[in-house]
Coordinates of C-alpha atoms and ligand atoms in Angstrom, one line a residue:
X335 CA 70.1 -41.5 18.6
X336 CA 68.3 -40.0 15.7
X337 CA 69.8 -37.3 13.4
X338 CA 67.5 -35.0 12.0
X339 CA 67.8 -33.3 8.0
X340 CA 65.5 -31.1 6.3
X341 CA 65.8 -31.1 2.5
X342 CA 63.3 -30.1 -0.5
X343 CA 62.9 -33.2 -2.3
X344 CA 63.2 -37.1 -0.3
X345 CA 63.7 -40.2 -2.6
X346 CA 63.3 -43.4 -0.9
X347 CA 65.2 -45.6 -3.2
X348 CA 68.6 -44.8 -5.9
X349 CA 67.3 -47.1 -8.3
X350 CA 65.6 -45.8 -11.8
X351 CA 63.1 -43.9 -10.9
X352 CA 64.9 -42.5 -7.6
X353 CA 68.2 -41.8 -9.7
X354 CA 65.9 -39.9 -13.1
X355 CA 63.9 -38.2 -9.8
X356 CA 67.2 -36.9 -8.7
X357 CA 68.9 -36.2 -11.5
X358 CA 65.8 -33.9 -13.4
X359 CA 64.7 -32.6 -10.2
X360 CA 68.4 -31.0 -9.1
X361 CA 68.5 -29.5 -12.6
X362 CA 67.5 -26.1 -10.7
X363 CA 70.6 -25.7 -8.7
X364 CA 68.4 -24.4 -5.7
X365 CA 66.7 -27.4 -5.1
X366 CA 68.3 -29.7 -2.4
X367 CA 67.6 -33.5 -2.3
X368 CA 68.4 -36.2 -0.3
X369 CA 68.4 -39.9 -2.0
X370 CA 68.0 -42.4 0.4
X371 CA 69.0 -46.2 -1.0
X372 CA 69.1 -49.6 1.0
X373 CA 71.8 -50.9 -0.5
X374 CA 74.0 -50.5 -4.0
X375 CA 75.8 -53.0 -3.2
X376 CA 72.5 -55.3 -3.7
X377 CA 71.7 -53.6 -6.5
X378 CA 68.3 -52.6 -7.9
X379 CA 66.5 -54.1 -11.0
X380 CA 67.9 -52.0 -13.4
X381 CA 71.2 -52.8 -12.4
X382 CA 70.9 -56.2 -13.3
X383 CA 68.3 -55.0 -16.9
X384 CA 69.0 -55.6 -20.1
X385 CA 68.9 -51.8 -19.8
X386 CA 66.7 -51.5 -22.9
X387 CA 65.0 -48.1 -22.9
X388 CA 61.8 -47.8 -25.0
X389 CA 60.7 -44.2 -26.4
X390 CA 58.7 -43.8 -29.5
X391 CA 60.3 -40.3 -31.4
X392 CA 63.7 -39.9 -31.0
X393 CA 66.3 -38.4 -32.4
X394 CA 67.9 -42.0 -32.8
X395 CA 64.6 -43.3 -34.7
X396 CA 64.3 -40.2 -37.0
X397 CA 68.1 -40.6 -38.1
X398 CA 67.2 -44.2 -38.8
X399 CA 64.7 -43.7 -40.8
X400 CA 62.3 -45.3 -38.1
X401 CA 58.5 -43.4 -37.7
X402 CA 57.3 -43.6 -34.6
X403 CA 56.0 -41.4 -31.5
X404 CA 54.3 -41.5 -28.5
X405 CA 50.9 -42.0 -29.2
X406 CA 51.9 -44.8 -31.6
X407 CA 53.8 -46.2 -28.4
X408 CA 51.0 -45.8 -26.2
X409 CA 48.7 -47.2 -28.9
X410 CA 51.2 -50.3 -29.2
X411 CA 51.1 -50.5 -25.4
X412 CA 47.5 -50.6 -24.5
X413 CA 47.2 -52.8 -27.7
X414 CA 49.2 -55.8 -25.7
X415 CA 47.7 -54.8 -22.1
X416 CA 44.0 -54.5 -23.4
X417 CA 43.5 -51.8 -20.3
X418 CA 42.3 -48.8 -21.2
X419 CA 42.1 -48.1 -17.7
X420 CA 45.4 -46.4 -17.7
X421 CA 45.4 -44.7 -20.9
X422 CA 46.3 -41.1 -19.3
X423 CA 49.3 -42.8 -17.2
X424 CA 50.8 -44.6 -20.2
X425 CA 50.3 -42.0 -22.4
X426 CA 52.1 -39.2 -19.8
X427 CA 54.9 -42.1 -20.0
X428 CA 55.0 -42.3 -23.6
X429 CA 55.0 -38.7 -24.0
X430 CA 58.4 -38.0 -21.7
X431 CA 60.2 -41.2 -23.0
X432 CA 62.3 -39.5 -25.9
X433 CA 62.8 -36.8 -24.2
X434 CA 65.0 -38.4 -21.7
X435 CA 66.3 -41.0 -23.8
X436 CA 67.4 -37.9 -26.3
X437 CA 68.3 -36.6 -23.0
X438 CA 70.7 -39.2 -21.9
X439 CA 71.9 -39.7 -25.1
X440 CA 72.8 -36.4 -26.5
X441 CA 73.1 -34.1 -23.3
X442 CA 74.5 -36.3 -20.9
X443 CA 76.8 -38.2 -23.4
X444 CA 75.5 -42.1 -22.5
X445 CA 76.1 -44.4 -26.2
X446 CA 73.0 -45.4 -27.1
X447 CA 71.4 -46.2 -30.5
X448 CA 68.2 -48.0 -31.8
X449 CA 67.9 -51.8 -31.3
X450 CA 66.7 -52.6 -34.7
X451 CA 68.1 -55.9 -33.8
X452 CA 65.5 -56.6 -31.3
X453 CA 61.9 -56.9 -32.3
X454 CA 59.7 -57.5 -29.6
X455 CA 55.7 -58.8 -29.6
X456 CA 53.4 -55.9 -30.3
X457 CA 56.5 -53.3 -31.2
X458 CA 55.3 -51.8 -34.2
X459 CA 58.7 -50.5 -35.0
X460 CA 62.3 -50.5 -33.8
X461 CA 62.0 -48.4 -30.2
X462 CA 64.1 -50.0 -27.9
X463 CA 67.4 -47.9 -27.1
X464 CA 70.6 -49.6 -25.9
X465 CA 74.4 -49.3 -25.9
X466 CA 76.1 -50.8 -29.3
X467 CA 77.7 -53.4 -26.9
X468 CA 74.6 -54.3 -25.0
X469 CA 76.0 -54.6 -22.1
X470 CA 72.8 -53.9 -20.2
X471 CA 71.6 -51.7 -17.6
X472 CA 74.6 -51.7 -14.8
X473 CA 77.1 -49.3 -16.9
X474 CA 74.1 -46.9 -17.6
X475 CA 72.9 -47.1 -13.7
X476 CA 76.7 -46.2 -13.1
X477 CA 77.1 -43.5 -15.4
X478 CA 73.5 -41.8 -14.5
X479 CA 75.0 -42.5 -10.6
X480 CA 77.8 -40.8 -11.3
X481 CA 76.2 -37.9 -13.0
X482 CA 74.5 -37.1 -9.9
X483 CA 77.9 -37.3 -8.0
X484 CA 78.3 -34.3 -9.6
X485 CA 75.5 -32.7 -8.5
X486 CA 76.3 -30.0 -5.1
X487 CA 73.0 -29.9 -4.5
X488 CA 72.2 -33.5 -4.1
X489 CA 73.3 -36.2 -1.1
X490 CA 72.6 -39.9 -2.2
X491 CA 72.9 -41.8 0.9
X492 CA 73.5 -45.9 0.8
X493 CA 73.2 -48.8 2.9
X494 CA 70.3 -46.6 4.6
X495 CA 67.3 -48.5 4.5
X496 CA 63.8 -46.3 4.4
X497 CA 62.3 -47.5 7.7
X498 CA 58.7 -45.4 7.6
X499 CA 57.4 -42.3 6.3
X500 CA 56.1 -39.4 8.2
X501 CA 53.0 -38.4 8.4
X502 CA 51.1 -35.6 10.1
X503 CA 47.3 -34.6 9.7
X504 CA 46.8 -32.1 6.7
X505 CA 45.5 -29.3 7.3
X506 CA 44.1 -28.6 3.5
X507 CA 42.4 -32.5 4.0
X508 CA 40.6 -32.7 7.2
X509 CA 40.7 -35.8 8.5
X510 CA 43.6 -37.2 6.1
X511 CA 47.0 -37.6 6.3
X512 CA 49.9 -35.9 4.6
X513 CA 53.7 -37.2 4.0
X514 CA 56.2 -34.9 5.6
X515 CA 59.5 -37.1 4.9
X516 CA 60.5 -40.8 5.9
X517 CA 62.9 -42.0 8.6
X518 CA 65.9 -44.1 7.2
X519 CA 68.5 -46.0 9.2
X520 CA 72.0 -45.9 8.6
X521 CA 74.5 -47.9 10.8
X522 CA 72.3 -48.5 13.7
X523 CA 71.4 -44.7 13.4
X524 CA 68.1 -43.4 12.8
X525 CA 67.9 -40.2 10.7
X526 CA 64.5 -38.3 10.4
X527 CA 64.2 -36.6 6.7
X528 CA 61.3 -33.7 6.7
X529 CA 60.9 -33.2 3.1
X530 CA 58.5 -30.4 0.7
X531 CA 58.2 -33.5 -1.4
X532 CA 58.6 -36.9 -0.4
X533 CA 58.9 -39.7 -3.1
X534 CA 58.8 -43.7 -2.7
X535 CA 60.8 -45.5 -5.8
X536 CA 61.3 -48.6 -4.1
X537 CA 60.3 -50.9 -5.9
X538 CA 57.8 -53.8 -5.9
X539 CA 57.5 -56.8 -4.0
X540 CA 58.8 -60.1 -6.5
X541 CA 61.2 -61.0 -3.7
X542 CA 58.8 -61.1 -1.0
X543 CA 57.1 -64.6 -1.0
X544 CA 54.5 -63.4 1.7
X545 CA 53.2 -60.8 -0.9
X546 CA 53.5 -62.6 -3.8
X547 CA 51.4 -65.5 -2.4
X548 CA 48.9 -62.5 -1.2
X549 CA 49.4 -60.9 -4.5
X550 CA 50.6 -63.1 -7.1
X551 CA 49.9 -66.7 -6.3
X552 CA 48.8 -67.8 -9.7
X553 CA 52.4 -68.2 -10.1
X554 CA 53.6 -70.8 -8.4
X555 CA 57.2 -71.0 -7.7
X556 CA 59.0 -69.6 -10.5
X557 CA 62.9 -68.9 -10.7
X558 CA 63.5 -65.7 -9.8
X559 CA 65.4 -63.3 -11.9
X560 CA 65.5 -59.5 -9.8
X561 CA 67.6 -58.2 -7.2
X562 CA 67.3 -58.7 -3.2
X563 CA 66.2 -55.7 -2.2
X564 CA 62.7 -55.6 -3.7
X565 CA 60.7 -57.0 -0.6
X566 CA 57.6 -54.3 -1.1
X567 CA 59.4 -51.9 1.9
X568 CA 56.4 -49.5 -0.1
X569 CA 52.8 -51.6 0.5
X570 CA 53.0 -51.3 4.4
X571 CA 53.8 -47.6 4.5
X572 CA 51.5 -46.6 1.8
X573 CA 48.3 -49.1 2.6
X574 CA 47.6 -46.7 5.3
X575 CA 47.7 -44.3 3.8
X576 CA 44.5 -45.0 1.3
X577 CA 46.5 -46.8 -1.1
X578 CA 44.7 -48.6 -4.4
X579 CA 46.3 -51.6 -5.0
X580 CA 45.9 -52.2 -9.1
X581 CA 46.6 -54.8 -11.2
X582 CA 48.2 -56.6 -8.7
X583 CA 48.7 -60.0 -10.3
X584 CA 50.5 -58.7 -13.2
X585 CA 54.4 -58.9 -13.3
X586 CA 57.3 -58.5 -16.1
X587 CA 57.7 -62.6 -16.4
X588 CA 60.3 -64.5 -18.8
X589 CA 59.4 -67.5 -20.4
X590 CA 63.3 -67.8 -21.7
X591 CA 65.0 -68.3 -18.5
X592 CA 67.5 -71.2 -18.6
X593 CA 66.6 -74.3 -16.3
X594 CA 69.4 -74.6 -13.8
X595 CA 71.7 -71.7 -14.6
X596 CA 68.8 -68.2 -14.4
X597 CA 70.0 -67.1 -17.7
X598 CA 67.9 -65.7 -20.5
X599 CA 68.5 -66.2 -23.7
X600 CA 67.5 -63.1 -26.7
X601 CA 64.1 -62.5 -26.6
X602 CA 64.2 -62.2 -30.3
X603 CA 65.0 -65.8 -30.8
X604 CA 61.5 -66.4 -32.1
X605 CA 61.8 -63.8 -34.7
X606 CA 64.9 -65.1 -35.9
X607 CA 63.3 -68.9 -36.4
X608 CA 63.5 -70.4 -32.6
X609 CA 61.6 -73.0 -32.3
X610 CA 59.9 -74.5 -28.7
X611 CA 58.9 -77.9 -27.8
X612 CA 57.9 -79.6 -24.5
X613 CA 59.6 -82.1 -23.0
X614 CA 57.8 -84.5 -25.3
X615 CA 58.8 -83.0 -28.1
X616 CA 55.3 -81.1 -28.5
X617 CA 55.4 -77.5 -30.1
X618 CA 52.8 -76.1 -28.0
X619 CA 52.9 -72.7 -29.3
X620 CA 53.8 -69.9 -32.4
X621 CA 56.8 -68.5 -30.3
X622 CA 56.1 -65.4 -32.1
X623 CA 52.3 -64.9 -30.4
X624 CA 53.6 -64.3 -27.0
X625 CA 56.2 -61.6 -25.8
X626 CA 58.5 -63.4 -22.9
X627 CA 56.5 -62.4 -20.1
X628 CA 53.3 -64.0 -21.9
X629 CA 55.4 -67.3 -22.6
X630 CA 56.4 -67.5 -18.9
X631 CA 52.3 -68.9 -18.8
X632 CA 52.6 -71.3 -21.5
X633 CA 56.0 -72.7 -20.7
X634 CA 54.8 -73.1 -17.0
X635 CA 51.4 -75.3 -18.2
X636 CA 53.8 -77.7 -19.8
X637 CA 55.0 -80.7 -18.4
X638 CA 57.8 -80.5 -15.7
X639 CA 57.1 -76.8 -16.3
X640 CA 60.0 -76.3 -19.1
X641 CA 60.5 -76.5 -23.1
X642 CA 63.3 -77.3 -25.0
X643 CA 64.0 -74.1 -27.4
X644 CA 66.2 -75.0 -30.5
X645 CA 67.7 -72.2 -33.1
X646 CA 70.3 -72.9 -35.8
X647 CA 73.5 -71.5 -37.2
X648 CA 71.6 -68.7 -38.3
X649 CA 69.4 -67.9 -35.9
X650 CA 72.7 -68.2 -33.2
X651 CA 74.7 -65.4 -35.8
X652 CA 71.5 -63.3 -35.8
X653 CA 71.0 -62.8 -31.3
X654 CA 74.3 -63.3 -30.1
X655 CA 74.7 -59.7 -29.6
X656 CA 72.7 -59.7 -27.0
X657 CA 74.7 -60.0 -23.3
X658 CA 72.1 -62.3 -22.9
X659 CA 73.3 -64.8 -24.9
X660 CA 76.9 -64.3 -23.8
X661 CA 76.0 -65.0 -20.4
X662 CA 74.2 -68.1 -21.1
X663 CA 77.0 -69.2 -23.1
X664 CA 79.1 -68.6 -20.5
X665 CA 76.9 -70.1 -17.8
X666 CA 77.2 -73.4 -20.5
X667 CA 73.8 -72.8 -20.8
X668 CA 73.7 -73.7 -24.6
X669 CA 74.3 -76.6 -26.0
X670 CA 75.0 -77.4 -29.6
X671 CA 73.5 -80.7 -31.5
X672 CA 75.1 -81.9 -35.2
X673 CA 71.7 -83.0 -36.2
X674 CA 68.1 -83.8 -35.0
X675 CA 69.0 -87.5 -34.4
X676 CA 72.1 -86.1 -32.3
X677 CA 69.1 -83.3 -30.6
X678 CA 67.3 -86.8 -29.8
X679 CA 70.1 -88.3 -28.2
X680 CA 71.0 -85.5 -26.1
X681 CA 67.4 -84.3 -24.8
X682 CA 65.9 -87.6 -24.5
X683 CA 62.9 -86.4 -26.9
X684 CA 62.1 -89.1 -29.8
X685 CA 63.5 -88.2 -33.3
X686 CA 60.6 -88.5 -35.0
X687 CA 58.5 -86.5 -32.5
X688 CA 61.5 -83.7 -33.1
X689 CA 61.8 -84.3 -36.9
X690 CA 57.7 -83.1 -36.8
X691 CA 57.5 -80.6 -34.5
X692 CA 60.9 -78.5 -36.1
X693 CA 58.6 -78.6 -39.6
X694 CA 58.5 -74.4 -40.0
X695 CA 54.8 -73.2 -39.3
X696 CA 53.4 -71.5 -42.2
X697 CA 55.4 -68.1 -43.2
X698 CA 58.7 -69.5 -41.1
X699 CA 61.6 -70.8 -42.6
X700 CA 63.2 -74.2 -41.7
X701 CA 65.9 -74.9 -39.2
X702 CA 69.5 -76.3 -41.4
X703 CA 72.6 -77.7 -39.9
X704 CA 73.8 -78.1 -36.6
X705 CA 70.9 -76.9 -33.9
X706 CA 71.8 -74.8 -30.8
X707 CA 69.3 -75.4 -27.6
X708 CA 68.7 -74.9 -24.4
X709 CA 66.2 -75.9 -21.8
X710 CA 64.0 -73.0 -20.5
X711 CA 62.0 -72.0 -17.6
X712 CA 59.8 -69.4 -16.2
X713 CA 60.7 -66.7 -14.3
X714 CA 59.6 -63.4 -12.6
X715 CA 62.0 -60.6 -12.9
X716 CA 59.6 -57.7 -11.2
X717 CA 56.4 -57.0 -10.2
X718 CA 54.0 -54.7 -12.3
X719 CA 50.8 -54.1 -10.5
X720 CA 51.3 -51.0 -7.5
X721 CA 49.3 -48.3 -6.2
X722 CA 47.2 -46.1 -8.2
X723 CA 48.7 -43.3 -9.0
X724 CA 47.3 -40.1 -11.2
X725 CA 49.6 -38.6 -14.2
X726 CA 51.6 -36.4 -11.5
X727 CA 52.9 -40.0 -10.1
X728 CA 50.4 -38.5 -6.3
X729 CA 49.1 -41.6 -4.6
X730 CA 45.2 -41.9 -5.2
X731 CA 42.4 -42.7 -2.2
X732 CA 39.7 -44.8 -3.1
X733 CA 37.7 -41.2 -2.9
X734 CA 39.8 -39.8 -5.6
X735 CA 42.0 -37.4 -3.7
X736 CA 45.4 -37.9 -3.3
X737 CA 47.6 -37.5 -0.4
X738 CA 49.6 -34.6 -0.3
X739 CA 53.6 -34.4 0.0
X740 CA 53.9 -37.4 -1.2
X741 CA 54.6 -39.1 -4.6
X742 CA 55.0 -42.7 -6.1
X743 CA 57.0 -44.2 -8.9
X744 CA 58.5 -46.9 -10.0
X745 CA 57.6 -50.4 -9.5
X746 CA 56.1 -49.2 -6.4
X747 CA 53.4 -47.4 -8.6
X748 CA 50.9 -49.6 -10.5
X749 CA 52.6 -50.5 -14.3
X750 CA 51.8 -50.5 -17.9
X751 CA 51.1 -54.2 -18.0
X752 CA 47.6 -54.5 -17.6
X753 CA 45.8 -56.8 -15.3
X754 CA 48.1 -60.1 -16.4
X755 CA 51.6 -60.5 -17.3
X756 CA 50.9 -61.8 -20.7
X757 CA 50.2 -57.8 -21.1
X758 CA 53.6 -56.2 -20.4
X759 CA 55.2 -54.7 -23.4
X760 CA 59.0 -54.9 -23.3
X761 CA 61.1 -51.7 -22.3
X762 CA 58.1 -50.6 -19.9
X763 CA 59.8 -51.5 -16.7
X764 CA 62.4 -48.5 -17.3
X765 CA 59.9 -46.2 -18.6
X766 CA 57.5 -46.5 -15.9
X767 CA 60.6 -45.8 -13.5
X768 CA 62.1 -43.2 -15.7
X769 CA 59.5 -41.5 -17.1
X770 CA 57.7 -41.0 -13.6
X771 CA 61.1 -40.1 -12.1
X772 CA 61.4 -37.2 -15.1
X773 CA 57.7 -35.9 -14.2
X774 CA 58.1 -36.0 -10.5
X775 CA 62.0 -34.1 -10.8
X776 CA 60.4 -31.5 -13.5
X777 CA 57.8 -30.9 -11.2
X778 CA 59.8 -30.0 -7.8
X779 CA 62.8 -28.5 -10.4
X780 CA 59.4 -26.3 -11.0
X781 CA 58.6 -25.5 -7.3
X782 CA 54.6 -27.1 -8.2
Ligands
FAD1529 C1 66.7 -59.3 -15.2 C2 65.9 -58.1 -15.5 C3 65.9 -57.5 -16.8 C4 65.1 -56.4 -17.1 N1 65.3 -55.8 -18.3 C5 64.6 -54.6 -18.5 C6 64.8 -53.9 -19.7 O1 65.7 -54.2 -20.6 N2 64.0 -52.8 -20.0 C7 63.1 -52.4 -19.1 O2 62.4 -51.4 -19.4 N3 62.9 -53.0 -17.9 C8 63.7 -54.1 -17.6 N4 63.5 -54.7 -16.4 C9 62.6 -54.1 -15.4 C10 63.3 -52.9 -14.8 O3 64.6 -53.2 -14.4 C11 62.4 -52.4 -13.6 O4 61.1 -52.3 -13.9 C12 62.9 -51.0 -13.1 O5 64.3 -51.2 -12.6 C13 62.1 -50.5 -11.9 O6 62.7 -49.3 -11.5 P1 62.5 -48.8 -10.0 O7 63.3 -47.6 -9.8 O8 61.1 -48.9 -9.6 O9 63.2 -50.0 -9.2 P2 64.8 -50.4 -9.0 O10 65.5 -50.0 -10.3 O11 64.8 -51.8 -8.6 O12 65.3 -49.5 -7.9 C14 64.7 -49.5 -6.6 C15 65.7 -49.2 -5.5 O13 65.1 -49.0 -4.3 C16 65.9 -49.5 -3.3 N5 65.1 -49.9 -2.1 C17 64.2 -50.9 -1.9 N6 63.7 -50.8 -0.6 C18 64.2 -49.7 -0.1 C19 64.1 -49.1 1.2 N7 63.3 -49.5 2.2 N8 64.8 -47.9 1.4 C20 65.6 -47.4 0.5 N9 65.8 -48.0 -0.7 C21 65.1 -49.1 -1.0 C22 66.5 -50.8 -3.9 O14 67.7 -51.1 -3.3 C23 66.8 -50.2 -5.3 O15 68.1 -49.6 -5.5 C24 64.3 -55.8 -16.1 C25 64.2 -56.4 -14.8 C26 65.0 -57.5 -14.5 C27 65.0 -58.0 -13.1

């Protein structure tokens, strides 16, 4: 049996970028949508964020004191990525980014304040946004969920799997395709979903071993750290469709997992004195050269594929807001040493290998007292490359036309991160989803 539904605006996918999609495109009352998610009870990524929001020029910075804006944000962006490539697409992203975090913040009523607690490799200034508690990015999924509740004009479907699109020949592109909806499947029952505009914000494809070793394979088998549902549902409905594949290799890694319990500990342990060492007792690198998705490469060239990261009293006082940290103390992820000969004892690493290789680098301070630490891994938390996509989030051919109907965002589009991983700038993975989903709603809010 198969239902049909005809709506204005189709999301495949309640995550970020399907939820902002929603949310900005129902702002005009007489635009119906229909979102379309497998499954909240799996959750999506940015369930299971940090739910740090990045945006250059916001209210929040300019009461702090902070300068900042989105050029400088794109400029800090491409500065870690090296691709100028996609200089119009990060730039587009950098430009809506305080509006919607002033957007959530002040219209919609979601705490949030400036992390000036969390520096971040190539961050030229405090821009990450969060709740005071940090509780990460479940209660703000929730309370942007809940938002669009509200909403008459809006029907967000779960547990119903995006099967396929719908296509039909276009008449304005001889010879091409156009997207006309997608068929979902809910309980055994099909339902067709004809659509003015059709987007895919499903995701990328980290938990899909078949694409990552297609995709990906310079990784080798790290820990993952997303959610179940992002199996790449997009690459076989939109390869047909003329799809670029860019930057394919690149993904939002973590080189501060915890070995054996998937924790993370705060990425801004190396600014507050962490210090790393293999499982020799070798500090192989300045933590502070690398942002956590570059460190997933180092960590995994070391022996055994791990490093021992120790912090003191300090250090512990200065990141324990994080939920981070909470959960890896909770996981009994951290341990605590009285000394270096007691960190010896525990780890197995030679004292006086330990005694050298805690010496503070030049400009560092030195570790005192009792020493925190935990053994770390690498991880991959989402995929970054996607299709190419223009600054309207329309899926580009390899002839430079783009297919009409249909839009991509998301981690199903191509990211901010460059060709590798060591380029991803932190707080891009909402932005990419957000800031597409608040271009893609403003344009069907507009009727273009
Ligand atoms: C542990 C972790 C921490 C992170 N922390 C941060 C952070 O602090 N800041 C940051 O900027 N980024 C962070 N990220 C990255 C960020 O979460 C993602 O980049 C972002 O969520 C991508 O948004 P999205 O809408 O594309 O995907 P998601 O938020 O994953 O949403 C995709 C949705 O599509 C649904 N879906 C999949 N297939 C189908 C289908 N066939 N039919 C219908 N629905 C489907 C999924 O169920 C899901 O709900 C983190 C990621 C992880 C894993």
């Amino acid at each position: 049996m198969t239902e049909r539904i005809e709506v204005d605006l189709a999301v495949a996918g309640g995550g970020a970028c399907g939820v902002m999609t929603a949310l900005r495109a129902s702002e005009n009352p007489d635009v119906v949508v229909a979102v379309f998610e497998k499954s909240t009870r799996e959750g999506c990524n940015a369930d299971v964020s940090s739910g740090s929001l990045a945006a250059g020029g916001t209210r929040l910075q300019r009461e702090a004191g902070i300068e900042d804006s989105p050029q400088r944000h794109c400029d800090d962006i491409i500065g870690n990525s090296g691709d100028e490539s996609l200089r119009d697409l990060v730039m587009a992203l950098c430009e809506v980014a305080p509006r919607y975090v002033d957007w959530i913040g002040d219209v919609l009523g979601y705490p949030l304040e400036v992390g000036t607690d969390m520096p971040r490799k190539g961050m030229s200034v405090p821009r990450l946004h969060a709740d005071p508690q940090r509780r990460g990015g479940g209660p703000l999924m929730s309370f942007l969920r809940a938002e669009l509740a509200r909403r008459d004009n809006v029907a967000f479907v779960d547990e119903a799997p995006v099967r396929r699109l719908l296509v039909e020949p276009d008449p304005d592109q001889p010879g091409q395709q156009r997207v006309v909806g997608f068929e979902a499947e809910q309980n055994g029952t099909l339902i067709e979903v004809r659509a003015g505009t059709t987007v895919v914000a499903t995701d990328g494809f980290a938990n899909n071993p078949e694409l990552m070793a297609r995709f990906a394979s310079s990784l080798g088998t790290p820990f993952y750290g997303g959610v179940s549902t992002s199996t790449g549902d997009s690459i076989a409905w939109l390869e047909p469709l003329g799809a670029q594949w860019t930057h394919m290799e690149a993904c939002l890694r973590h080189g501060q997992v915890t070995l054996g319990h998937g924790t993370r500990v705060n990425p801004a342990l190396p600014w507050a004195g962490a210090v790393l060492v293999n499982s020799e007792g070798e500090r192989f690198v300045d933590e502070q050269a690398h942002g956590y998705s570059g460190l997933a490469g180092r960590i995994q060239a070391q022996p055994g594929e791990r490093a021992l990261m120790v912090w003191d009293e300090q250090a512990m006082e200065e990141t324990m807001t994080s939920e981070m940290m909470r959960e890896s103390l909770t996981a009994g992820a951290i341990s605590r040493a009285e000394d270096v000969a007691d960190l010896a004892r525990r780890t197995g690493i030679a004292q006086e290998t330990l005694e050298r290789s805690l010496q503070p680098i030049e400009g560092r301070r030195a570790q005192r007292g009792r020493l925190h630490h935990t053994w770390l891994t690498h991880g991959v938390l989402t995929t970054q490359g996607g299709a190419l996509v223009d600054t309207q989030w329309r899926l580009v051919r390899a002839d430079g036309s783009t297919v009409s109907g249909l839009r991509v965002g998301g981690g199903s589009a191509v990211g901010t991160a460059g060709p590798r991983s060591e380029g991803y700038s932190s707080g891009s993975g909402l932005m990419a989803a957000m800031g597409a989903g608040w271009i893609m709603g403003e344009q069907v809010a507009k009727g273009a």
